[in-house]
Short mmCIF file of C-alpha atoms in Angstrom, two decimals:
data_model
loop_
_atom_site.label_atom_id
_atom_site.label_comp_id
_atom_site.label_asym_id
_atom_site.label_seq_id
_atom_site.Cartn_x
_atom_site.Cartn_y
_atom_site.Cartn_z
CA MET V 1 40.48 -36.99 34.06
CA ASN V 2 39.15 -37.47 37.69
CA GLU V 3 39.23 -41.04 39.67
CA GLN V 4 37.38 -42.31 41.97
CA VAL V 5 39.25 -41.79 45.79
CA ILE V 6 36.17 -42.43 47.76
CA ASN V 7 33.06 -45.73 47.65
CA ILE V 8 31.66 -46.22 50.68
CA LYS V 9 28.80 -49.02 50.64
CA ASP V 10 25.47 -49.67 52.63
CA VAL V 11 27.14 -48.08 56.05
CA THR V 12 25.38 -48.74 59.12
CA LYS V 13 26.44 -47.43 62.62
CA LYS V 14 24.99 -49.18 65.28
CA VAL V 15 25.28 -47.98 69.27
CA SER V 16 25.94 -49.94 72.09
CA THR V 17 23.41 -47.62 75.13
CA GLY V 18 21.03 -48.74 77.84
CA GLY V 19 23.94 -51.85 78.59
CA LYS V 20 22.21 -53.05 75.94
CA SER V 21 24.68 -53.78 72.79
CA ASN V 22 24.19 -52.32 69.16
CA ASN V 23 20.31 -51.69 70.10
CA LEU V 24 20.53 -47.98 68.68
CA GLU V 25 21.55 -47.55 64.72
CA ILE V 26 22.20 -44.15 64.07
CA LEU V 27 23.44 -45.08 60.63
CA HIS V 28 21.59 -46.83 57.49
CA GLY V 29 22.69 -48.72 54.78
CA ILE V 30 24.71 -44.90 53.43
CA SER V 31 26.78 -45.29 49.40
CA LEU V 32 28.51 -42.16 48.34
CA THR V 33 31.37 -41.83 46.02
CA ALA V 34 33.99 -38.45 46.32
CA ASN V 35 36.41 -37.94 43.41
CA SER V 36 39.79 -36.52 42.69
CA GLY V 37 39.60 -33.21 43.32
CA GLU V 38 35.96 -32.90 44.26
CA PHE V 39 34.32 -31.04 47.33
CA LEU V 40 31.64 -32.77 48.46
CA SER V 41 29.83 -30.74 51.02
CA ILE V 42 27.57 -33.71 53.78
CA VAL V 43 24.32 -31.42 55.33
CA GLY V 44 21.57 -32.28 57.31
CA PRO V 45 20.01 -31.41 61.08
CA SER V 46 21.28 -31.72 64.42
CA GLY V 47 22.04 -35.55 64.96
CA SER V 48 21.47 -36.50 61.88
CA GLY V 49 24.70 -38.77 61.24
CA LYS V 50 26.74 -36.19 59.83
CA SER V 51 30.18 -36.85 62.33
CA THR V 52 29.52 -40.53 62.42
CA LEU V 53 29.78 -40.61 58.86
CA LEU V 54 32.56 -38.92 58.47
CA HIS V 55 34.59 -40.83 60.67
CA CYS V 56 33.39 -43.84 59.52
CA MET V 57 34.33 -42.95 56.17
CA SER V 58 37.51 -41.39 57.08
CA GLY V 59 38.56 -44.25 58.94
CA LEU V 60 38.17 -42.79 62.33
CA SER V 61 35.36 -45.27 63.46
CA LYS V 62 33.80 -48.85 61.87
CA PRO V 63 30.90 -49.50 60.85
CA THR V 64 29.25 -52.10 61.94
CA SER V 65 28.58 -53.29 58.41
CA GLY V 66 29.04 -52.43 54.57
CA SER V 67 32.59 -51.01 53.73
CA VAL V 68 34.83 -47.83 53.13
CA ASN V 69 37.36 -48.21 50.08
CA ILE V 70 39.90 -45.15 50.73
CA LEU V 71 42.17 -44.60 47.42
CA GLY V 72 41.23 -48.50 46.68
CA ILE V 73 42.50 -49.54 50.00
CA ASP V 74 39.92 -51.17 52.95
CA PRO V 75 40.89 -48.65 56.06
CA TYR V 76 39.77 -50.83 58.12
CA LYS V 77 41.65 -53.71 57.14
CA LEU V 78 45.25 -51.91 57.98
CA ARG V 79 47.44 -53.07 60.97
CA PRO V 80 47.74 -49.94 63.64
CA SER V 81 50.84 -49.01 62.66
CA LYS V 82 50.05 -49.41 58.24
CA SER V 83 46.93 -47.14 59.32
CA ALA V 84 49.00 -44.86 61.00
CA VAL V 85 51.10 -44.44 57.83
CA PHE V 86 48.05 -44.09 55.61
CA ARG V 87 46.50 -42.08 57.40
CA ARG V 88 50.05 -39.73 58.38
CA THR V 89 50.54 -39.87 53.98
CA GLN V 90 47.89 -39.50 52.24
CA VAL V 91 44.69 -37.94 54.57
CA GLY V 92 44.32 -35.21 56.15
CA PHE V 93 41.28 -34.24 59.22
CA ILE V 94 40.28 -31.79 60.62
CA PHE V 95 37.93 -32.05 64.43
CA GLN V 96 35.51 -29.08 65.74
CA SER V 97 37.24 -30.77 68.45
CA TYR V 98 40.69 -29.78 67.21
CA ASN V 99 42.75 -32.86 68.20
CA LEU V 100 46.60 -31.22 69.06
CA VAL V 101 48.70 -31.61 71.56
CA PRO V 102 48.56 -29.11 74.29
CA ALA V 103 52.06 -29.82 75.16
CA LEU V 104 53.72 -28.05 71.07
CA PRO V 105 54.01 -24.58 70.79
CA ALA V 106 51.58 -24.09 67.15
CA PHE V 107 53.88 -24.84 65.11
CA ASP V 108 55.26 -27.86 66.32
CA ASN V 109 51.89 -29.07 66.24
CA ILE V 110 51.73 -28.17 62.96
CA VAL V 111 54.51 -29.64 61.07
CA LEU V 112 53.94 -32.80 63.91
CA PRO V 113 53.09 -34.87 60.36
CA LEU V 114 55.84 -34.00 58.43
CA ARG V 115 58.28 -34.91 61.40
CA LEU V 116 56.54 -38.09 61.80
CA SER V 117 57.15 -39.10 58.36
CA ARG V 118 60.51 -37.05 57.88
CA LYS V 119 59.66 -34.89 55.22
CA LYS V 120 61.02 -31.21 54.28
CA ILE V 121 59.61 -28.76 56.75
CA ASP V 122 60.39 -25.26 55.08
CA LYS V 123 59.30 -23.07 57.32
CA GLU V 124 59.03 -19.92 55.12
CA LYS V 125 56.11 -21.39 53.88
CA ILE V 126 54.60 -22.84 56.83
CA TYR V 127 54.76 -18.52 58.31
CA GLN V 128 53.48 -17.75 55.02
CA LEU V 129 50.10 -19.73 55.72
CA LEU V 130 49.91 -18.71 58.67
CA LYS V 131 49.96 -15.11 57.59
CA ASN V 132 46.85 -16.08 54.74
CA ILE V 133 44.73 -17.11 57.22
CA ASN V 134 44.38 -14.52 59.30
CA PHE V 135 46.75 -15.73 62.40
CA ASN V 136 47.50 -13.27 64.51
CA ALA V 137 48.24 -15.16 67.84
CA ASN V 138 52.42 -16.13 68.43
CA PRO V 139 53.58 -19.40 66.61
CA ASN V 140 55.94 -20.43 69.46
CA ASN V 141 52.32 -20.10 71.73
CA PHE V 142 51.52 -23.69 73.42
CA VAL V 143 48.06 -24.51 72.04
CA SER V 144 46.69 -24.84 75.46
CA ASP V 145 46.94 -20.88 75.45
CA LEU V 146 45.14 -19.93 72.48
CA SER V 147 41.62 -19.14 71.34
CA GLY V 148 39.13 -21.59 70.63
CA GLY V 149 39.16 -19.74 66.76
CA GLU V 150 43.10 -19.55 66.31
CA ARG V 151 43.47 -23.68 67.47
CA GLN V 152 41.15 -24.36 64.82
CA LYS V 153 43.17 -22.69 62.52
CA VAL V 154 46.69 -24.93 64.44
CA ALA V 155 43.95 -27.89 63.13
CA ILE V 156 43.47 -26.18 58.98
CA ALA V 157 46.43 -25.39 58.68
CA ARG V 158 48.19 -29.10 60.48
CA VAL V 159 46.31 -30.46 57.32
CA LEU V 160 46.91 -27.61 54.16
CA VAL V 161 50.82 -28.12 54.41
CA SER V 162 50.27 -31.87 54.93
CA ASN V 163 50.29 -32.69 51.11
CA CYS V 164 47.32 -35.32 51.40
CA LYS V 165 45.34 -36.18 48.76
CA VAL V 166 42.29 -36.97 50.79
CA ILE V 167 41.16 -34.15 53.47
CA PHE V 168 37.58 -35.41 55.40
CA ALA V 169 37.05 -31.74 57.83
CA ASP V 170 34.27 -31.80 59.61
CA GLU V 171 32.69 -27.96 60.32
CA PRO V 172 36.44 -26.44 59.78
CA THR V 173 34.81 -23.00 60.06
CA GLY V 174 32.59 -24.60 63.33
CA ALA V 175 34.75 -21.83 64.84
CA LEU V 176 36.19 -19.00 62.99
CA ASP V 177 35.01 -15.71 61.64
CA SER V 178 32.89 -14.76 58.45
CA VAL V 179 36.29 -13.33 57.14
CA SER V 180 38.34 -16.31 58.71
CA GLY V 181 35.91 -19.07 57.38
CA GLU V 182 36.14 -17.85 53.43
CA ILE V 183 39.42 -17.53 54.19
CA ILE V 184 39.83 -21.54 55.05
CA PHE V 185 36.95 -22.56 52.80
CA GLY V 186 39.18 -20.11 50.21
CA LEU V 187 41.72 -22.91 50.65
CA LEU V 188 40.30 -25.70 50.13
CA ARG V 189 38.25 -24.95 46.72
CA ASP V 190 42.30 -24.79 45.81
CA LEU V 191 43.44 -28.24 46.69
CA THR V 192 40.46 -29.60 44.69
CA GLU V 193 41.60 -27.71 41.97
CA LYS V 194 44.60 -30.06 41.88
CA GLY V 195 43.13 -32.64 43.01
CA VAL V 196 42.16 -32.66 46.78
CA CYS V 197 39.63 -34.21 47.61
CA VAL V 198 38.08 -32.56 50.68
CA VAL V 199 34.43 -34.09 52.26
CA MET V 200 33.28 -31.28 54.21
CA VAL V 201 30.42 -32.00 57.28
CA THR V 202 28.67 -28.17 57.98
CA HIS V 203 25.85 -26.37 58.89
CA ASP V 204 26.31 -23.39 56.57
CA ILE V 205 23.39 -23.05 53.51
CA GLU V 206 25.06 -20.94 52.01
CA MET V 207 28.57 -22.70 52.18
CA ALA V 208 27.78 -25.69 51.35
CA ALA V 209 26.24 -24.15 48.10
CA LYS V 210 29.56 -24.02 47.48
CA THR V 211 31.09 -27.20 46.84
CA ASP V 212 30.33 -30.05 43.70
CA ARG V 213 28.22 -32.06 45.79
CA ALA V 214 26.33 -32.47 48.61
CA ILE V 215 24.83 -35.34 50.33
CA THR V 216 21.36 -34.28 52.80
CA LEU V 217 20.50 -36.59 55.96
CA ARG V 218 18.25 -36.98 58.39
CA ASP V 219 18.35 -40.10 61.16
CA GLY V 220 21.28 -41.87 59.60
CA LYS V 221 19.35 -42.22 55.58
CA LEU V 222 20.93 -39.92 52.84
CA ARG V 223 18.12 -38.48 51.79
CA LYS V 224 19.84 -35.93 49.03
CA ILE V 225 22.43 -35.85 46.66
CA LEU V 226 22.88 -32.56 45.09
CA ASP V 227 25.11 -31.58 42.41
CA ASN V 228 26.26 -27.89 42.00
CA PRO V 229 23.82 -27.35 44.91
CA ASN V 230 22.77 -23.60 45.33
CA ALA V 231 21.30 -22.58 48.64
CA GLN V 232 17.60 -22.32 47.67
CA ASP V 233 17.84 -26.55 46.31
CA LEU V 234 19.89 -27.13 49.95
CA PHE V 235 17.31 -25.17 51.79
CA ASP V 236 13.83 -26.48 50.25
CA ALA V 237 16.09 -29.93 50.21
CA LEU V 238 16.71 -29.78 54.32
CA SER V 239 13.15 -28.07 55.14
CA GLU V 240 10.85 -31.04 53.29
CA GLU V 241 12.62 -33.58 55.27
CA LYS V 242 11.39 -31.97 58.27
CA LYS V 243 7.91 -32.40 56.20
#
């Protein structure tokens, strides 16, 4: 039986603009849950709050109000040292901006969380993973010398080898060609079969239609939750929101 691993309640996020404090509300009282082994997608137009929601629910950006619970823990109540360990060992992140260390080679970026956690590094397994995701660059090259697509693959490989229980992915296939995108999606899907919870922000309706559940956002509000969505349902839901 799958267990609940994410629970957010009435999450609101306000930001300061024009010299005024917390005057712009970009998330409006969002509540949702996700279970182990579930693939959840978040879709919506640009500016709808998708990435902001992902950051709030993952422990990266504290909401103005509301509660966040990941694996039974409120990440915003952890001390900085405990928070770093929690993020490194329990939660994985795939960012649009990659969040790699430019001064390190690709391979060292991939194994960095393992080294920090003093976990065993299986080089053969990592090289095989890079082959599986069509990483064609030299793993010893610095990430600053890689293309955007290759950097994204490094960021994804870093998460895939970390054995975390929850993965938050912000447009994980956005910088990839269609073939590589399908491969990455397949690897994330394989992880859910092993009990990992994956929460993915995407603009790709076809990809969202392959997830277990999709939520649609507009203007910072949760509009619909679709179980076992198909592309037409998602298209209709997003079209309705424009009216």
